[in-house]
PDB file of C-alpha atoms and ligand atoms in Angstrom:
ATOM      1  CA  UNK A   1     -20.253  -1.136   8.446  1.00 50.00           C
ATOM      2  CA  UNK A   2     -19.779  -1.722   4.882  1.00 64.00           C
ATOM      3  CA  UNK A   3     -16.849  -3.252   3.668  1.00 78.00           C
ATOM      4  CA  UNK A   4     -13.897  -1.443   2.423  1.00 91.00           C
ATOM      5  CA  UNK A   5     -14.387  -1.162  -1.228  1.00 97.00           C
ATOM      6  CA  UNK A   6     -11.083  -3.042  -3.383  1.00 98.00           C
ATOM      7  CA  UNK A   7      -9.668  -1.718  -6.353  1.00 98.00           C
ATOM      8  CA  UNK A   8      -6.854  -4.008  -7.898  1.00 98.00           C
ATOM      9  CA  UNK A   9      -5.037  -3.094 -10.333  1.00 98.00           C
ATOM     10  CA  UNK A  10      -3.284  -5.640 -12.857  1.00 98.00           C
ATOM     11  CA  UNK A  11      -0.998  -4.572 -15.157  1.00 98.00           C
ATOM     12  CA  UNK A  12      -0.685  -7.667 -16.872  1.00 98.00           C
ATOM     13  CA  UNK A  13       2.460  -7.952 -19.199  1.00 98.00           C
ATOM     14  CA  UNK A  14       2.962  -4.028 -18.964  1.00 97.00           C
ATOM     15  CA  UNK A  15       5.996  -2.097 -17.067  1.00 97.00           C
ATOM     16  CA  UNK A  16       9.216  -1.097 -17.035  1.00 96.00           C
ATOM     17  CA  UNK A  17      11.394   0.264 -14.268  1.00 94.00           C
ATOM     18  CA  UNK A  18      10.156   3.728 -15.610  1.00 92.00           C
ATOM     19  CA  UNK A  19       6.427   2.803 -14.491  1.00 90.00           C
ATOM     20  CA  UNK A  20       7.679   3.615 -11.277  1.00 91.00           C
ATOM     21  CA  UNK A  21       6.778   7.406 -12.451  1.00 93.00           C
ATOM     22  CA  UNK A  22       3.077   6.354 -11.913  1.00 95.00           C
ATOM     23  CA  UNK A  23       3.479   4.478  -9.226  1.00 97.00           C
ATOM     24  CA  UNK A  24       4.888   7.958  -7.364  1.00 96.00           C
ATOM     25  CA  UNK A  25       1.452   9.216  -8.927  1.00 96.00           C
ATOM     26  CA  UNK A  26      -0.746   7.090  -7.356  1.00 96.00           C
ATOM     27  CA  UNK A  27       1.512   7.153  -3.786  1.00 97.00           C
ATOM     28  CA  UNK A  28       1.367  11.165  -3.774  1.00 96.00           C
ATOM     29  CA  UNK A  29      -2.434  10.652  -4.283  1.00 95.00           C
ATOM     30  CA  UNK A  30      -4.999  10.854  -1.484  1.00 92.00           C
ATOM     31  CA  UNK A  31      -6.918   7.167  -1.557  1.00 92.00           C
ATOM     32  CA  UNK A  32     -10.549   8.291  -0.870  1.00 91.00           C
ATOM     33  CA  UNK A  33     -12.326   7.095   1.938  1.00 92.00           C
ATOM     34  CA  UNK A  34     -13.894   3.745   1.965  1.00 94.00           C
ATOM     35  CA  UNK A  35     -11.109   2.750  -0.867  1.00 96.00           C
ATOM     36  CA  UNK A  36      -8.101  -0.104  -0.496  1.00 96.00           C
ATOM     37  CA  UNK A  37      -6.065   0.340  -3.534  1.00 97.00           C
ATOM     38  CA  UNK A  38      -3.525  -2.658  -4.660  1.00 98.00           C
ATOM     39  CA  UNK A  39      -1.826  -2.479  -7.982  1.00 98.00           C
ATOM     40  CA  UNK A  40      -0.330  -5.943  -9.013  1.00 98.00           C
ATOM     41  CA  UNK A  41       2.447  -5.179 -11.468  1.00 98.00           C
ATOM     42  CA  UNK A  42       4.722  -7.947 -13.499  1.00 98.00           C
ATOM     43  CA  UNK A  43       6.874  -9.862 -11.244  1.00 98.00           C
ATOM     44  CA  UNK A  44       9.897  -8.203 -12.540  1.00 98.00           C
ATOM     45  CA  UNK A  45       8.441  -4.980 -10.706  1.00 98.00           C
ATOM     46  CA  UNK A  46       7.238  -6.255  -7.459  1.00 98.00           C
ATOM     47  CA  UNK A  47      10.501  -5.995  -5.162  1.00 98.00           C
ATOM     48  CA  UNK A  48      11.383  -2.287  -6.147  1.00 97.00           C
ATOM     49  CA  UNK A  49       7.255  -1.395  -6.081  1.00 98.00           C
ATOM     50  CA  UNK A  50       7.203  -2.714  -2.588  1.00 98.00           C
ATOM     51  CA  UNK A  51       9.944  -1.013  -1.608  1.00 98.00           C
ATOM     52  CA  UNK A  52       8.486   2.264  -2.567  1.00 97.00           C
ATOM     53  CA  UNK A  53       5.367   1.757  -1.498  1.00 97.00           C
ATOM     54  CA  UNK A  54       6.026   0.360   1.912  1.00 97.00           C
ATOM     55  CA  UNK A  55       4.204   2.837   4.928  1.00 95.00           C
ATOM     56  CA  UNK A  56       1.806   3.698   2.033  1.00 96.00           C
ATOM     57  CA  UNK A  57      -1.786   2.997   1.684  1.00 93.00           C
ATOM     58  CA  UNK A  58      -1.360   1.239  -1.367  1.00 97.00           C
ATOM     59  CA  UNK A  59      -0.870  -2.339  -1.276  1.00 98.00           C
ATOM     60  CA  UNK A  60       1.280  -4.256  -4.309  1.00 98.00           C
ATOM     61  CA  UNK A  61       0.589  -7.436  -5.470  1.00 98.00           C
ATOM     62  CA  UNK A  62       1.265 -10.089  -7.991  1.00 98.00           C
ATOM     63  CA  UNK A  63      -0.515 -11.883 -10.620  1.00 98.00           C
ATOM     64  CA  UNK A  64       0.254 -15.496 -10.662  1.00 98.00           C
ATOM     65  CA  UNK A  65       2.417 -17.981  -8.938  1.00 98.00           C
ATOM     66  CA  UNK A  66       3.291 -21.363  -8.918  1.00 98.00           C
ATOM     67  CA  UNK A  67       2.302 -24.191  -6.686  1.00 98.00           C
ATOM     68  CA  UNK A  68       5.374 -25.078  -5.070  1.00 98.00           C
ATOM     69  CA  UNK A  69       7.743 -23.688  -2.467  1.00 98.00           C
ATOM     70  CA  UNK A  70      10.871 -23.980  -4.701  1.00 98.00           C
ATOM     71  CA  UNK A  71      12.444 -26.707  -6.925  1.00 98.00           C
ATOM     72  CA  UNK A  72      13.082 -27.631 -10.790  1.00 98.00           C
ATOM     73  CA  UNK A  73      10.395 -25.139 -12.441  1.00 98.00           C
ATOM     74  CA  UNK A  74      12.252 -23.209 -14.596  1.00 98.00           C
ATOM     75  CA  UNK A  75      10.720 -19.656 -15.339  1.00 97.00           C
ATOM     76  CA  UNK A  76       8.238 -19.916 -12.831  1.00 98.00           C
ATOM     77  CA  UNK A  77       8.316 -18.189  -9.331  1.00 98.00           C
ATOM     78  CA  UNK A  78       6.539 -19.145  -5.698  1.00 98.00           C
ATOM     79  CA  UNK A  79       4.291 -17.405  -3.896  1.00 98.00           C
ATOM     80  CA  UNK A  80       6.753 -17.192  -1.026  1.00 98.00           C
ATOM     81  CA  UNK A  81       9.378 -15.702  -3.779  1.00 98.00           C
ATOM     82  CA  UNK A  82       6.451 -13.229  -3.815  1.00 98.00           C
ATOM     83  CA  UNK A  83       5.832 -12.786  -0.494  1.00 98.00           C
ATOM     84  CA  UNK A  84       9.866 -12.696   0.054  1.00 98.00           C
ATOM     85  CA  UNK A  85       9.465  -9.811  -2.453  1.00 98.00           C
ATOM     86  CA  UNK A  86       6.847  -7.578  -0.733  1.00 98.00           C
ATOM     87  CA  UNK A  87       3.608  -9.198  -2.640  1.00 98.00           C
ATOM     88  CA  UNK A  88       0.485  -8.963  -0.318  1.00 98.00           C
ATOM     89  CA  UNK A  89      -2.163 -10.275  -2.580  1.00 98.00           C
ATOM     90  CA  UNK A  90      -1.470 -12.461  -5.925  1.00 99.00           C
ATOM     91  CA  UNK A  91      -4.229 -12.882  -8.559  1.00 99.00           C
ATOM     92  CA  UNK A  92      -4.712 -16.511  -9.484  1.00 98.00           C
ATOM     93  CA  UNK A  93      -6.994 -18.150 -12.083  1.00 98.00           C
ATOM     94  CA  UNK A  94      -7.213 -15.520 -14.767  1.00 98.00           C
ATOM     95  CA  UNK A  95      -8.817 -16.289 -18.183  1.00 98.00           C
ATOM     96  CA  UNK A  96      -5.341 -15.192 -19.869  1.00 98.00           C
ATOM     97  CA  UNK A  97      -3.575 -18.031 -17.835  1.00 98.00           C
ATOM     98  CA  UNK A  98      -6.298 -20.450 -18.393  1.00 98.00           C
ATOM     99  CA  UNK A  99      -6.221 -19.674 -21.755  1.00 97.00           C
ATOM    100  CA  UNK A 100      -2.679 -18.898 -22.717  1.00 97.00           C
ATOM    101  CA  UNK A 101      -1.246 -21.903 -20.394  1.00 97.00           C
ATOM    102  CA  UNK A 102      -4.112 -24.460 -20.015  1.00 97.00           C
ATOM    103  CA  UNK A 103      -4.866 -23.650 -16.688  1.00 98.00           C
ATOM    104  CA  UNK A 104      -7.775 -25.790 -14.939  1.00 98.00           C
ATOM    105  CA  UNK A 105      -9.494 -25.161 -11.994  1.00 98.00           C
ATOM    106  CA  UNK A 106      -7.564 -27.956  -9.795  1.00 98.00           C
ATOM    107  CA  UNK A 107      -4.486 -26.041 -10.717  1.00 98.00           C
ATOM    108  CA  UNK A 108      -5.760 -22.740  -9.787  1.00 98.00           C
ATOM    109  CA  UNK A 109      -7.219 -24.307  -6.794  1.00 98.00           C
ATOM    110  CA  UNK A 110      -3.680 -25.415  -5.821  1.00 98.00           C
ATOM    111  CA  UNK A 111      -1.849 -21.547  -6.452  1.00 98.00           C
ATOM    112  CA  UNK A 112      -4.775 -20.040  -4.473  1.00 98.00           C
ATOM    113  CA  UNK A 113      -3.810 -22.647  -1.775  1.00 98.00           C
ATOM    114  CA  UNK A 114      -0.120 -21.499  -2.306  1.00 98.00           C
ATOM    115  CA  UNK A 115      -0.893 -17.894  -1.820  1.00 98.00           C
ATOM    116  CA  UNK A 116      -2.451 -18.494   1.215  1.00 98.00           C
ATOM    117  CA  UNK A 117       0.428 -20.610   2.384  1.00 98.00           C
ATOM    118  CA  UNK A 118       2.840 -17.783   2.048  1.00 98.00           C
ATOM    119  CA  UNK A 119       0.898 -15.574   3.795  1.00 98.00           C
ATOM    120  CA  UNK A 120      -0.668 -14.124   0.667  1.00 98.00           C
ATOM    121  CA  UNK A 121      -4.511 -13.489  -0.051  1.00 98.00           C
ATOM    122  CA  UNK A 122      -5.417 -15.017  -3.278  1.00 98.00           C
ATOM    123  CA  UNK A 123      -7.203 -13.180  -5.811  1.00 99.00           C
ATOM    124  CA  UNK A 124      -9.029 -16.233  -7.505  1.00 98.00           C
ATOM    125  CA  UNK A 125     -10.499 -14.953 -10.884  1.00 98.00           C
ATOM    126  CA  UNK A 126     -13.574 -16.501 -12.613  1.00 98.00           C
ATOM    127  CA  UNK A 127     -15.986 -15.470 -15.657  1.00 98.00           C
ATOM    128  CA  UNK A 128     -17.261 -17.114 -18.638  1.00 98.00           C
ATOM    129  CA  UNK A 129     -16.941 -17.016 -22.366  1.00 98.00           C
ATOM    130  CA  UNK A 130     -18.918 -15.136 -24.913  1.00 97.00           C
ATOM    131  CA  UNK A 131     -19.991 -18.492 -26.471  1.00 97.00           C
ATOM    132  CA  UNK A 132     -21.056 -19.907 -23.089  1.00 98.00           C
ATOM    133  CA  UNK A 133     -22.921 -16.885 -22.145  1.00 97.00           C
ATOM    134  CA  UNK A 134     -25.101 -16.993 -25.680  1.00 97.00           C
ATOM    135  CA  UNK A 135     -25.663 -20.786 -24.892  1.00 98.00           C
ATOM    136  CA  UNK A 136     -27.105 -20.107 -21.351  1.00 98.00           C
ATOM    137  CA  UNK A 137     -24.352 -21.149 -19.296  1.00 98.00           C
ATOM    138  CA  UNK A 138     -22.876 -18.146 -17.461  1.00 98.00           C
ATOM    139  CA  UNK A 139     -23.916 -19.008 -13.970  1.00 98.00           C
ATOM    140  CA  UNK A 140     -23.161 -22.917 -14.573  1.00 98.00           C
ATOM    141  CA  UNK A 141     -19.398 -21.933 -15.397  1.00 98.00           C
ATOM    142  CA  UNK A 142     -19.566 -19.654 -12.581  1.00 98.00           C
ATOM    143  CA  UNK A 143     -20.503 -22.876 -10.325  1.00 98.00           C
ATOM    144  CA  UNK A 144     -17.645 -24.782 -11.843  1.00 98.00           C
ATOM    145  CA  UNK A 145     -15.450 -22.605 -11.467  1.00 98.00           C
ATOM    146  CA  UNK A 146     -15.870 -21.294  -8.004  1.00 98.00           C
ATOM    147  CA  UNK A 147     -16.341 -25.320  -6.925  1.00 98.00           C
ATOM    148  CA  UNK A 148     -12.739 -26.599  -8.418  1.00 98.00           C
ATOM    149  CA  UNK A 149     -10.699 -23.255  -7.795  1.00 98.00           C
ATOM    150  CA  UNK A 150     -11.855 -21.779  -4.452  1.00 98.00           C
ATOM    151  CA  UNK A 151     -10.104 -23.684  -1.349  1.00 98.00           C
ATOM    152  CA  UNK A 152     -12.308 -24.245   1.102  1.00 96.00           C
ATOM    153  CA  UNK A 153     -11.574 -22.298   4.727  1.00 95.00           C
ATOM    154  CA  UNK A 154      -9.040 -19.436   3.628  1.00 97.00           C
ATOM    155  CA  UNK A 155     -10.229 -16.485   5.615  1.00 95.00           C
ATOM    156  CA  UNK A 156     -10.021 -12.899   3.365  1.00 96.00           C
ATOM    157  CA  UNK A 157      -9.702 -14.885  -0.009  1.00 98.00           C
ATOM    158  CA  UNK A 158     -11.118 -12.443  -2.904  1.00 98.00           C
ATOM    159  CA  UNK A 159     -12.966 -13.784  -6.165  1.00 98.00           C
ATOM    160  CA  UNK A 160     -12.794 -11.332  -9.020  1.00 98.00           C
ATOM    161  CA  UNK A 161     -15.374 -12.176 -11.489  1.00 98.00           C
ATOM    162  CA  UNK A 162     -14.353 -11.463 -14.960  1.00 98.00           C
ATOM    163  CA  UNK A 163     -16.283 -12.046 -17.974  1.00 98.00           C
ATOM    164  CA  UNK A 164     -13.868 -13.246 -20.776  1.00 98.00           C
ATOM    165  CA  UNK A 165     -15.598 -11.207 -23.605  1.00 98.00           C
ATOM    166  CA  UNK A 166     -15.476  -7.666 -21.220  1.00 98.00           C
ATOM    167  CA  UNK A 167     -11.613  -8.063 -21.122  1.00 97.00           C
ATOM    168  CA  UNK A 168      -9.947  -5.675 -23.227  1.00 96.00           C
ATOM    169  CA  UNK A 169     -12.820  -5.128 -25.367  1.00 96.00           C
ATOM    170  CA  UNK A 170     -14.617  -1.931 -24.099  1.00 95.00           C
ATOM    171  CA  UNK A 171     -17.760  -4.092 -23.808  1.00 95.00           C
ATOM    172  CA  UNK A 172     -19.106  -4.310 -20.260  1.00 96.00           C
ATOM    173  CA  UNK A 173     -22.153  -6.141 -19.426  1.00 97.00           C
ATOM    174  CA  UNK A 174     -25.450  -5.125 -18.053  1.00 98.00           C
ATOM    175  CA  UNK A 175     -25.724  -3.657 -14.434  1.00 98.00           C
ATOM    176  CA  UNK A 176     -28.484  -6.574 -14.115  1.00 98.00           C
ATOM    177  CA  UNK A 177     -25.678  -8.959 -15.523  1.00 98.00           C
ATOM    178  CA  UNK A 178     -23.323  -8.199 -12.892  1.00 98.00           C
ATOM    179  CA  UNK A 179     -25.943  -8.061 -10.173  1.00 98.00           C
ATOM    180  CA  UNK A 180     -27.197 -11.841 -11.150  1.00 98.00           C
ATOM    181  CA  UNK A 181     -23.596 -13.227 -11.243  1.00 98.00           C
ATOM    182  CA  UNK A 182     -22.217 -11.736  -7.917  1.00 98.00           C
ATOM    183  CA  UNK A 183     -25.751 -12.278  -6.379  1.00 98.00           C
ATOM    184  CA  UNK A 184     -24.777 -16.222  -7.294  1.00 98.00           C
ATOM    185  CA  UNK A 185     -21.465 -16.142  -6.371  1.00 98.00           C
ATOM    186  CA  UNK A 186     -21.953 -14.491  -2.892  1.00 98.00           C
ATOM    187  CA  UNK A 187     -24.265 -17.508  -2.196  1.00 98.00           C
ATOM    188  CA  UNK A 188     -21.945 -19.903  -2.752  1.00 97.00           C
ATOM    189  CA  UNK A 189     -19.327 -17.874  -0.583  1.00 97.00           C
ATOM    190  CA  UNK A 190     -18.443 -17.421   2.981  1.00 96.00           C
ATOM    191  CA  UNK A 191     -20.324 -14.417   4.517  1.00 95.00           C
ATOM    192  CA  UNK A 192     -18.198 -11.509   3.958  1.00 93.00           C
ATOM    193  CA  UNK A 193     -15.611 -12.636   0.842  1.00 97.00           C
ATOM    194  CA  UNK A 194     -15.116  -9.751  -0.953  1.00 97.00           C
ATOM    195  CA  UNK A 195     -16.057 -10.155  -5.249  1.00 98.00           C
ATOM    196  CA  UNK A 196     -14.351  -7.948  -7.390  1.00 98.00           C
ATOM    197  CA  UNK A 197     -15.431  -7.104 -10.972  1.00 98.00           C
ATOM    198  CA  UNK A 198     -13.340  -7.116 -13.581  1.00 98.00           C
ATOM    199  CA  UNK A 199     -13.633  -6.106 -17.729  1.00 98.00           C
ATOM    200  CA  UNK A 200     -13.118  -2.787 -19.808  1.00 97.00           C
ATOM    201  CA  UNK A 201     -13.267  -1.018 -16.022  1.00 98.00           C
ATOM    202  CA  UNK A 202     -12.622   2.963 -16.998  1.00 98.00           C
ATOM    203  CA  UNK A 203     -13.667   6.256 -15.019  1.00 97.00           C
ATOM    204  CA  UNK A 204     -16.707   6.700 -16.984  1.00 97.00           C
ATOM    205  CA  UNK A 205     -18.722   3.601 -15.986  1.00 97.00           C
ATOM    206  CA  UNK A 206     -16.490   2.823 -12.502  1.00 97.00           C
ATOM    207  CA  UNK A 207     -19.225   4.096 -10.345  1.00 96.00           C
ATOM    208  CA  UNK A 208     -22.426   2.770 -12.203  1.00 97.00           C
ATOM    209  CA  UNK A 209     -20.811  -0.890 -11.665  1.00 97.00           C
ATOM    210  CA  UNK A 210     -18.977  -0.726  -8.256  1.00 97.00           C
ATOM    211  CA  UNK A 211     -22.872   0.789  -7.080  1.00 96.00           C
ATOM    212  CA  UNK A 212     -24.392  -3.087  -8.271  1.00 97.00           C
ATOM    213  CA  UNK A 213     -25.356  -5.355  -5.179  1.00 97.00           C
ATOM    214  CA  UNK A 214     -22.315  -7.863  -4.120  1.00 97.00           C
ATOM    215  CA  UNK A 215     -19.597  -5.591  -5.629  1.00 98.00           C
ATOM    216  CA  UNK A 216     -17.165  -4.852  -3.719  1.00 98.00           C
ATOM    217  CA  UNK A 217     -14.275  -3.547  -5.480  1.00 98.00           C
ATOM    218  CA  UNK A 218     -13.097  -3.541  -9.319  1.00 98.00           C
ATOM    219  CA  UNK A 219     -10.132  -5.590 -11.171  1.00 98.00           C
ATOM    220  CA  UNK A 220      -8.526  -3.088 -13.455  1.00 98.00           C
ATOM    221  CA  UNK A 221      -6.407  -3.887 -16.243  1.00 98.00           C
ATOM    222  CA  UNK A 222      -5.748  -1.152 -18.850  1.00 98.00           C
ATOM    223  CA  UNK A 223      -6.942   1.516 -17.056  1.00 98.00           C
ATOM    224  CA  UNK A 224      -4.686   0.357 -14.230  1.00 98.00           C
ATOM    225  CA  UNK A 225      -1.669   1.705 -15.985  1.00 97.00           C
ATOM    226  CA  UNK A 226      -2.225   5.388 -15.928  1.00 97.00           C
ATOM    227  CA  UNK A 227      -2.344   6.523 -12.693  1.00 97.00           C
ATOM    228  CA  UNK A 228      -5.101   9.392 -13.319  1.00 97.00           C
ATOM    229  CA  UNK A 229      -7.483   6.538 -14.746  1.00 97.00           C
ATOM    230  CA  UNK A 230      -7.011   4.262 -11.572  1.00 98.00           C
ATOM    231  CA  UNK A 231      -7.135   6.978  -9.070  1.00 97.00           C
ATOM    232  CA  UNK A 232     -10.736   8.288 -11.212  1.00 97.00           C
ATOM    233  CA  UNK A 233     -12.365   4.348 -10.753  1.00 97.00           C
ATOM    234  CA  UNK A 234     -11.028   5.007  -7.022  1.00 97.00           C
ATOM    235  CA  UNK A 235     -12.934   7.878  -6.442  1.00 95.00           C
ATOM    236  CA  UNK A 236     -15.851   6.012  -8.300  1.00 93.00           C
ATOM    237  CA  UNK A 237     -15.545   3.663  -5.482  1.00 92.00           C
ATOM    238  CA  UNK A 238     -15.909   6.226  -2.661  1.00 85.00           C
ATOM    239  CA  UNK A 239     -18.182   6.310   0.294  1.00 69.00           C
TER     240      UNK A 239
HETATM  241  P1  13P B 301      -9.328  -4.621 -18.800  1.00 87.51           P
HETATM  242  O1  13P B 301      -9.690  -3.681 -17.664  1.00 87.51           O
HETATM  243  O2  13P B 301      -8.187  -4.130 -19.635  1.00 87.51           O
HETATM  244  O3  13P B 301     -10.549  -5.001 -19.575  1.00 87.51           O
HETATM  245  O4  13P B 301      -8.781  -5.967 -18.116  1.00 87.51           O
HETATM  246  C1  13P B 301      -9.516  -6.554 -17.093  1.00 87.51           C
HETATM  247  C2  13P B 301      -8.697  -7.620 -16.482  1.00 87.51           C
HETATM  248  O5  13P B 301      -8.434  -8.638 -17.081  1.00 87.51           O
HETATM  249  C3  13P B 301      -8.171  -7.382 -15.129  1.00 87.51           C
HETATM  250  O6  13P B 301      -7.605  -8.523 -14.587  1.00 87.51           O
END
C-alpha cells in the first residue's frame, strides 16, 4: 500500500493567538483519504494549537529546536520543551535558519538527533541555491547535505527537499526537476523515508507535483496560512 501522503504546513514567523480561527478551519475540515496533515506554527503557538487539536487528525508541529535538553541558551527552546508542549514533528535544517543563523549541516544533524531524542520525528530540510543549480551542482549539494544532516538509524525521519530559489518566489521547478532530485535522494535513504517537497506550493500546481515519483507529501509555507489554500493542496494530495 502506498504511503500516506504528508502535507506540513510551516507557518514560519506568522501567527497570533487569533490564527487559532484557521486552525478551527482546518479541524472542522474532512482530511481526505490517503492525507496526514501537520501544521507547524511559531513556538509561541504550539501549546494552545495542541491543545485544540488533540483527538484530531491533524498533527502540530514545530519548526526548529535546539540541541540540548535545557541549560544557559537564552532565547532558544528544546525539543523536549516541544514535545512537553504537544509538538509531534519539528522541522530542522531549513534554508532560512541556515541562512539567517549560519546553520551547518553538523548542527542540523545534531537538532534532528534532538528531535528524535524527545520523541519527535525530525523534518530535516535540504535544497540548493539558484547559483548552485546554474553551476551544475544541485544533486552534489543534495549529497552534502543529506550526508552531514541526516542521522543515521532514526526510524520515520522525513527529508523535505526545498529548493532555495522556489521559496517564496512563485517559481517552482520542473516536474522532471523534482523527479531527478527525490529520485537521488530516495537512493541515498532508508527504504520507505518519506521526502516532502517544498517551494511556492499553492492549489493550482499541488497535484501536478505531489503526482512526481518519490513525493510523498508537500512542505507548505504561505499557502499554509489560510486554511482554504492548505486544505485545496490536501485534496491535491488525495488517493
Ligand atoms: P513557500 O510555500 O511560501 O514557498 O515556503 C516554502 C517553505 O519554505 C516551507 O518550509
Amino acid at each position: 500500500m502506498e504511503a500516506m501522503k504528508l502535507i506540513a504546513g510551516n507557518w514560519k514567523m506568522n501567527g497570533l493567538k487569533a490564527g487559532a480561527a484557521e486552525l478551527e478551519a482546518l479541524l472542522a475540515a474532512e482530511v481526505p483519504a490517503g492525507v496526514e496533515l501537520l501544521l507547524c506554527p511559531p513556538a509561541t503557538l504550539v501549546a494552545a494549537f495542541a491543545g485544540l487539536a488533540e483527538g484530531s487528525k491533524l498533527g502540530i508541529g514545530a519548526q526548529d529546536c535546539h540541541w540540548e535538553v535545557s541549560g544557559a541558551h537564552t532565547g532558544d527552546i528544546s525539543a523536549e520543551m516541544l514535545a512537553d508542549a504537544g509538538a509531534r514533528d519539528i522541522i530542522v535544517g531549513h534554508s532560512e535558519r541556515r541562512a539567517d543563523h549560519g546553520e551547518t549541516d553538523a548542527i542540523v544533524r545534531r537538532k534532528a538527533e534532538a528531535a528524535h531524542r524527545a520523541g519527535c520525528t525530525p523534518i530535516v530540510c535540504v535544497g540548493e541555491t539558484l547559483a548552485e543549480r546554474d553551476s551544475g551542482e544541485t544533486l552534489a549539494v543534495i549529497a552534502r547535505q543529506l550526508e552531514g544532516s541526516v542521522p543515521e538509524g532514526i526510524a520515520g525521519l522525513v527529508v523535505a527537499y526545498e529548493p532555495v530559489w522556489a521559496i517564496g518566489t512563485g517559481r517552482t521547478p520542473t516536474t522532471e526537476q523534482v523527479r531527478q532530485v527525490h529520485a537521488a535522494i530516495a537512493a541515498r535513504m532508508p527504504a520507505g523515508t518519506r521526502i516532502l517537497y517544498g517551494g511556492s506550493v499553492k492549489p493550482a500546481n499541488a497535484a501536478e507535483l505531489l503526482s512526481v515519483p518519490h513525493v510523498h507529501g508537500a512542505l507548505v509555507g504561505g499557502a499554509s496560512l489560510k486554511a482554504a489554500d492548505f486544505l485545496a493542496i490536501a485534496a491535491g494530495a488525495a488517493t
